[in-house]
XYZ file of C-alpha atoms in Angstrom:
276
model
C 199.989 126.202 191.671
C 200.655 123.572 194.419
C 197.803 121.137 195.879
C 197.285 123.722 198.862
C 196.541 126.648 196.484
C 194.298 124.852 194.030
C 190.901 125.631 194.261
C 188.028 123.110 195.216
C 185.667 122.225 192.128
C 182.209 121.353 192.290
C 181.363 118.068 192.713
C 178.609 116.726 190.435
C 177.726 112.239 190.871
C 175.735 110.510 188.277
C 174.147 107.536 189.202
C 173.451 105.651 186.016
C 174.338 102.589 183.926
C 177.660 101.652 181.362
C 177.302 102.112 178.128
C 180.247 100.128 176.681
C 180.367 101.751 173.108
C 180.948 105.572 175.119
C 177.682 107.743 174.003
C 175.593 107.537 176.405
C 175.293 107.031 180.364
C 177.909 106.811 183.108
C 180.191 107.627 180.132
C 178.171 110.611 178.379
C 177.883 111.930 181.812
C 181.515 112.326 183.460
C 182.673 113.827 179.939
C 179.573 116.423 180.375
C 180.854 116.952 183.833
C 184.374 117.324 182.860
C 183.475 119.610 179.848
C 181.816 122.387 182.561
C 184.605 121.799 184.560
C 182.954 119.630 187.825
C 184.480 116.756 188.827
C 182.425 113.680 187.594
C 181.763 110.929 190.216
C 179.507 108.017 189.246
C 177.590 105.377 190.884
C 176.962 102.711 188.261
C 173.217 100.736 188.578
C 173.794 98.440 185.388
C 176.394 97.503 183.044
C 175.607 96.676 179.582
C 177.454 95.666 175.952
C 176.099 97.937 173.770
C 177.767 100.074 170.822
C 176.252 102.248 167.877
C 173.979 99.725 166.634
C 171.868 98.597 169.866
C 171.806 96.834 172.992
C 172.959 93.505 173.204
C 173.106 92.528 177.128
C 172.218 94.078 180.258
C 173.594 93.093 183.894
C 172.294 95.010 187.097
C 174.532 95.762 189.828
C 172.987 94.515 193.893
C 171.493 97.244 195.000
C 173.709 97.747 197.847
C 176.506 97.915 195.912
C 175.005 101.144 194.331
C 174.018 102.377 197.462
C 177.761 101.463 198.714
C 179.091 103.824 196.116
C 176.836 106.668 196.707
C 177.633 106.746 200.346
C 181.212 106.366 199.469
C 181.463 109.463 197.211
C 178.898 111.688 199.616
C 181.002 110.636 202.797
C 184.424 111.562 201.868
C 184.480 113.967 198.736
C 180.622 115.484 199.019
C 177.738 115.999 196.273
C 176.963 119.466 195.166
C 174.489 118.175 192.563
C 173.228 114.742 191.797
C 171.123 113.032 188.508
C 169.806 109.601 187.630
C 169.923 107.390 184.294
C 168.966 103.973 183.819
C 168.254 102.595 187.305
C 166.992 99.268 185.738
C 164.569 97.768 188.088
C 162.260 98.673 191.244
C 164.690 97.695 194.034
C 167.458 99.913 192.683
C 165.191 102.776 192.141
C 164.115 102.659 195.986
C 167.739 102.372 196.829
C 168.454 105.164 195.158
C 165.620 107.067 196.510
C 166.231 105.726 200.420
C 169.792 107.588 199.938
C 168.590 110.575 198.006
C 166.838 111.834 201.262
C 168.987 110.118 203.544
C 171.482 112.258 202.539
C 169.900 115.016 201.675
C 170.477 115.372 198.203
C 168.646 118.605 197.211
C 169.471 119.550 193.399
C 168.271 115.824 191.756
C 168.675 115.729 188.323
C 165.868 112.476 187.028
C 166.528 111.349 183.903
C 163.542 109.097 183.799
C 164.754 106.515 181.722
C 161.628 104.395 181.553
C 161.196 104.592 177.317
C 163.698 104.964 174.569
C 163.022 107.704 171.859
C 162.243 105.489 169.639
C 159.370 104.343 171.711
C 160.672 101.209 173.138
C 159.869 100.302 177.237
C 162.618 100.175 178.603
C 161.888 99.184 182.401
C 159.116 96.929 183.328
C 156.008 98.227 185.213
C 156.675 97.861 188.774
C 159.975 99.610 188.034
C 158.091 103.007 186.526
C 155.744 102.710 189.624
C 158.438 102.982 191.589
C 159.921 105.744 189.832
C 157.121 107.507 189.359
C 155.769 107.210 193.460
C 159.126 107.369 194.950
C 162.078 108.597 193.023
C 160.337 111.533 191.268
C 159.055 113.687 193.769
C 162.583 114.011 195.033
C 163.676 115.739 192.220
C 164.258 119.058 191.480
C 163.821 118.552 188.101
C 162.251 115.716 185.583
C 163.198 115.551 182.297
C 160.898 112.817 180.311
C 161.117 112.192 176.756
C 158.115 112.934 174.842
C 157.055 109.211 175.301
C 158.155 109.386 178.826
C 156.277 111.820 179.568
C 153.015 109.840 177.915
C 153.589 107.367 180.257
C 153.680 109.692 183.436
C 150.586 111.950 182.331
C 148.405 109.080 180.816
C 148.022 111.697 177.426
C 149.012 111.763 173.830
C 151.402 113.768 172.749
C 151.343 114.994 169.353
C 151.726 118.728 169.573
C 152.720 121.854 171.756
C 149.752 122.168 173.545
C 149.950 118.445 174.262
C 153.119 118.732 175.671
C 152.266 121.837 177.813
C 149.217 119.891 179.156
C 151.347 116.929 179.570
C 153.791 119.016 181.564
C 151.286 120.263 183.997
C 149.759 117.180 184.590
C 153.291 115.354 185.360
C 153.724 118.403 188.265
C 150.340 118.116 189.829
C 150.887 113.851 190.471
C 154.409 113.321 191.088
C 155.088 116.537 193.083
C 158.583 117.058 190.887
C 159.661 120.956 191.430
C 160.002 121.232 187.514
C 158.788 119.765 185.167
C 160.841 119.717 181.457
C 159.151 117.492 178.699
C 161.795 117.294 176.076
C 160.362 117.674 172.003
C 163.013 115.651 170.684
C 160.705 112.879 169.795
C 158.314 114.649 167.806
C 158.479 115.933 164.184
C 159.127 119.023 162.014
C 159.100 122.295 164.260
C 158.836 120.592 167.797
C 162.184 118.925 167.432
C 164.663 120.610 169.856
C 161.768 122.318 171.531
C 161.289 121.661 175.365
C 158.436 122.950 177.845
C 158.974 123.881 181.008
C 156.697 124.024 184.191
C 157.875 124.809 187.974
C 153.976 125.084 188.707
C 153.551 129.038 187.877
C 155.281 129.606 185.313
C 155.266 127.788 181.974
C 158.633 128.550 179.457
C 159.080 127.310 175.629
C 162.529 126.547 175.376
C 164.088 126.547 171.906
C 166.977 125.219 170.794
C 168.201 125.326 166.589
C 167.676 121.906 165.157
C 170.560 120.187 164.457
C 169.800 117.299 161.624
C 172.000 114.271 162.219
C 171.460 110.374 162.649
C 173.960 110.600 165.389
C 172.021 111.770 168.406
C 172.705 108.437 170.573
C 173.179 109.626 174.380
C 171.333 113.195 174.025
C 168.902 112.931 176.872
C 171.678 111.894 179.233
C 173.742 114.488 178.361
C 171.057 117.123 178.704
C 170.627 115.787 182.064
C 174.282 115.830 183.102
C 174.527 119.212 181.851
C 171.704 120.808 183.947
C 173.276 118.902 187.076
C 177.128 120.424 186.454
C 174.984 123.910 186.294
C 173.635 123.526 189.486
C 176.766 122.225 190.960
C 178.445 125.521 189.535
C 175.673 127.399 191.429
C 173.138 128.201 188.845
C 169.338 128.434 189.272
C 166.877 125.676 187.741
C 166.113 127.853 184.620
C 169.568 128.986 183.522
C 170.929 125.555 183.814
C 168.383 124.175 181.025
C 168.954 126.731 178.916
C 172.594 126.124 179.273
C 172.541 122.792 178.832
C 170.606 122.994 175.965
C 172.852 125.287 174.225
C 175.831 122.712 175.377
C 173.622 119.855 173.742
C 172.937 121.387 170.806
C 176.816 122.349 170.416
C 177.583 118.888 170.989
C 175.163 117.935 168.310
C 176.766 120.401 165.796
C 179.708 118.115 166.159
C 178.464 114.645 166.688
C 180.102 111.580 165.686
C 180.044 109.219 162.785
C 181.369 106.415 164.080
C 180.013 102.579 164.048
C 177.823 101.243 161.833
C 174.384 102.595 163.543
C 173.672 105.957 165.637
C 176.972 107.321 167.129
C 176.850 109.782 169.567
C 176.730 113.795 170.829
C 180.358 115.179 170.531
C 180.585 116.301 174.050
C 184.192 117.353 173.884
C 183.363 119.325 170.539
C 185.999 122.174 170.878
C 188.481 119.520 170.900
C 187.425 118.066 167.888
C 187.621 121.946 166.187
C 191.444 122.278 166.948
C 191.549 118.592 165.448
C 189.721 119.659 162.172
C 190.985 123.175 162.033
């Protein structure tokens, strides 16, 4: 098949930070996009030296250098769907935003990465203002982490009706089209269960539980995966559930590597022919 005959693939950007040891971020998110078969383009807010065991530096990019490589990517190759990861700090957040509708961006992806599952803050306040008054209600879709999703309600979370509550509160203030507050957090039964809220109708998602230690870069792939649906055309509700399935598949097969949490396998099928 020559370059004139080839079809044109969907075009999915992430707009997120570098994770240096490969499970999460920029890097979770192209190999999501590549799994579904989108091409991955990326627009990197942060770069940080990290690997299985933590953290260890963070350096943010100028904001108009991420805006420069949005409007690079939309002007010459197009977006078909979009999502966000770490976007560090309040002036890269309304950079991001200021292009979003510039551009007209419709199916936004937020990852609001504001709090790590493990409860830490990630972002300081003036950055989750931000997110929260001017990012968010561009989306199409939110997907907060159970303490995330404290954070944007102002309730404790402890159960299913708490995150049901939780996700109808999050609608109502930040005018997101859906709402999906991820169980991952919590304990026993709730773990792998999501709810969903589009403002009518209210969906327990359920996923099987997959018990590893290696989980590092989950909610970013989640988030890539319901942004390559999109880009292949699906609607809001059967991307989730796709992604979800994806996620959980790539949790079947995760990776021990490193001395800490490694991460999702997100190129798991691979790794079968390897083991078979």
């Amino acid at each position: 098949m020559n370059a004139e005959t080839t079809p044109k693939v969907p075009v999915a950007l992430t707009i997120a930070g570098s994770d240096s040891g490969g499970g999460a971020g920029i890097q979770a998110d192209l190999r999501t996009f590549a799994f579904h078969c989108v091409h991955g383009t990326s627009a990197i807010t942060c770069v940080t030296a990290q690997n299985t065991l933590g953290v260890m530096r963070v350096d943010a990019m100028p904001p108009e250098a991420v805006v420069a490589q949005i409007r690079a990517i939309y002007e010459d190759i197009g977006v078909q769907a979009a999502k966000t990861g770490m976007l560090l700090n309040k002036e890269i957040i309304a950079a991001v935003a200021q292009q979003v509708e510039a551009l007209q961006i419709h199916n936004l992806v937020v990852d609001p990465v504001m709090v790590s599952r493990t409860g830490a803050q990630l972002i300081d306040d003036d950055a989750v203002k931000t997110l929260r008054h001017v990012l968010i209600p561009k989306a199409a879709i939110i997907t907060p982490n159970r303490h995330e999703a404290q954070i944007l309600s102002g309730l404790p979370i402890h159960s299913l009706d708490d995150m049901r509550a939780a996700a109808q509160i999050i609608h109502q203030n930040t005018r997101a089209k859906v709402v999906l507050v991820k169980g991952g957090g919590l304990q026993g039964s709730l773990r792998g269960v999501d709810i969903w809220f589009d403002g009518h109708k209210m969906e327990t998602l359920t996923t099987k539980h997959i018990d590893t230690k290696n989980s590092h870069g989950t909610g970013c792939t989640l988030s890539a995966a319901i942004a390559a649906h999109l880009a292949l055309g699906n609607d809001l509700l059967t991307a989730v559930r796709k992604a979800k399935d994806y996620v959980t598949s790539a949790l079947s097969h995760s990776l021990d590597i490193g001395k800490g949490q490694g991460p999702v396998g997100h190129f798991f099928p691979l790794l079968i022919k390897v083991t078979a």
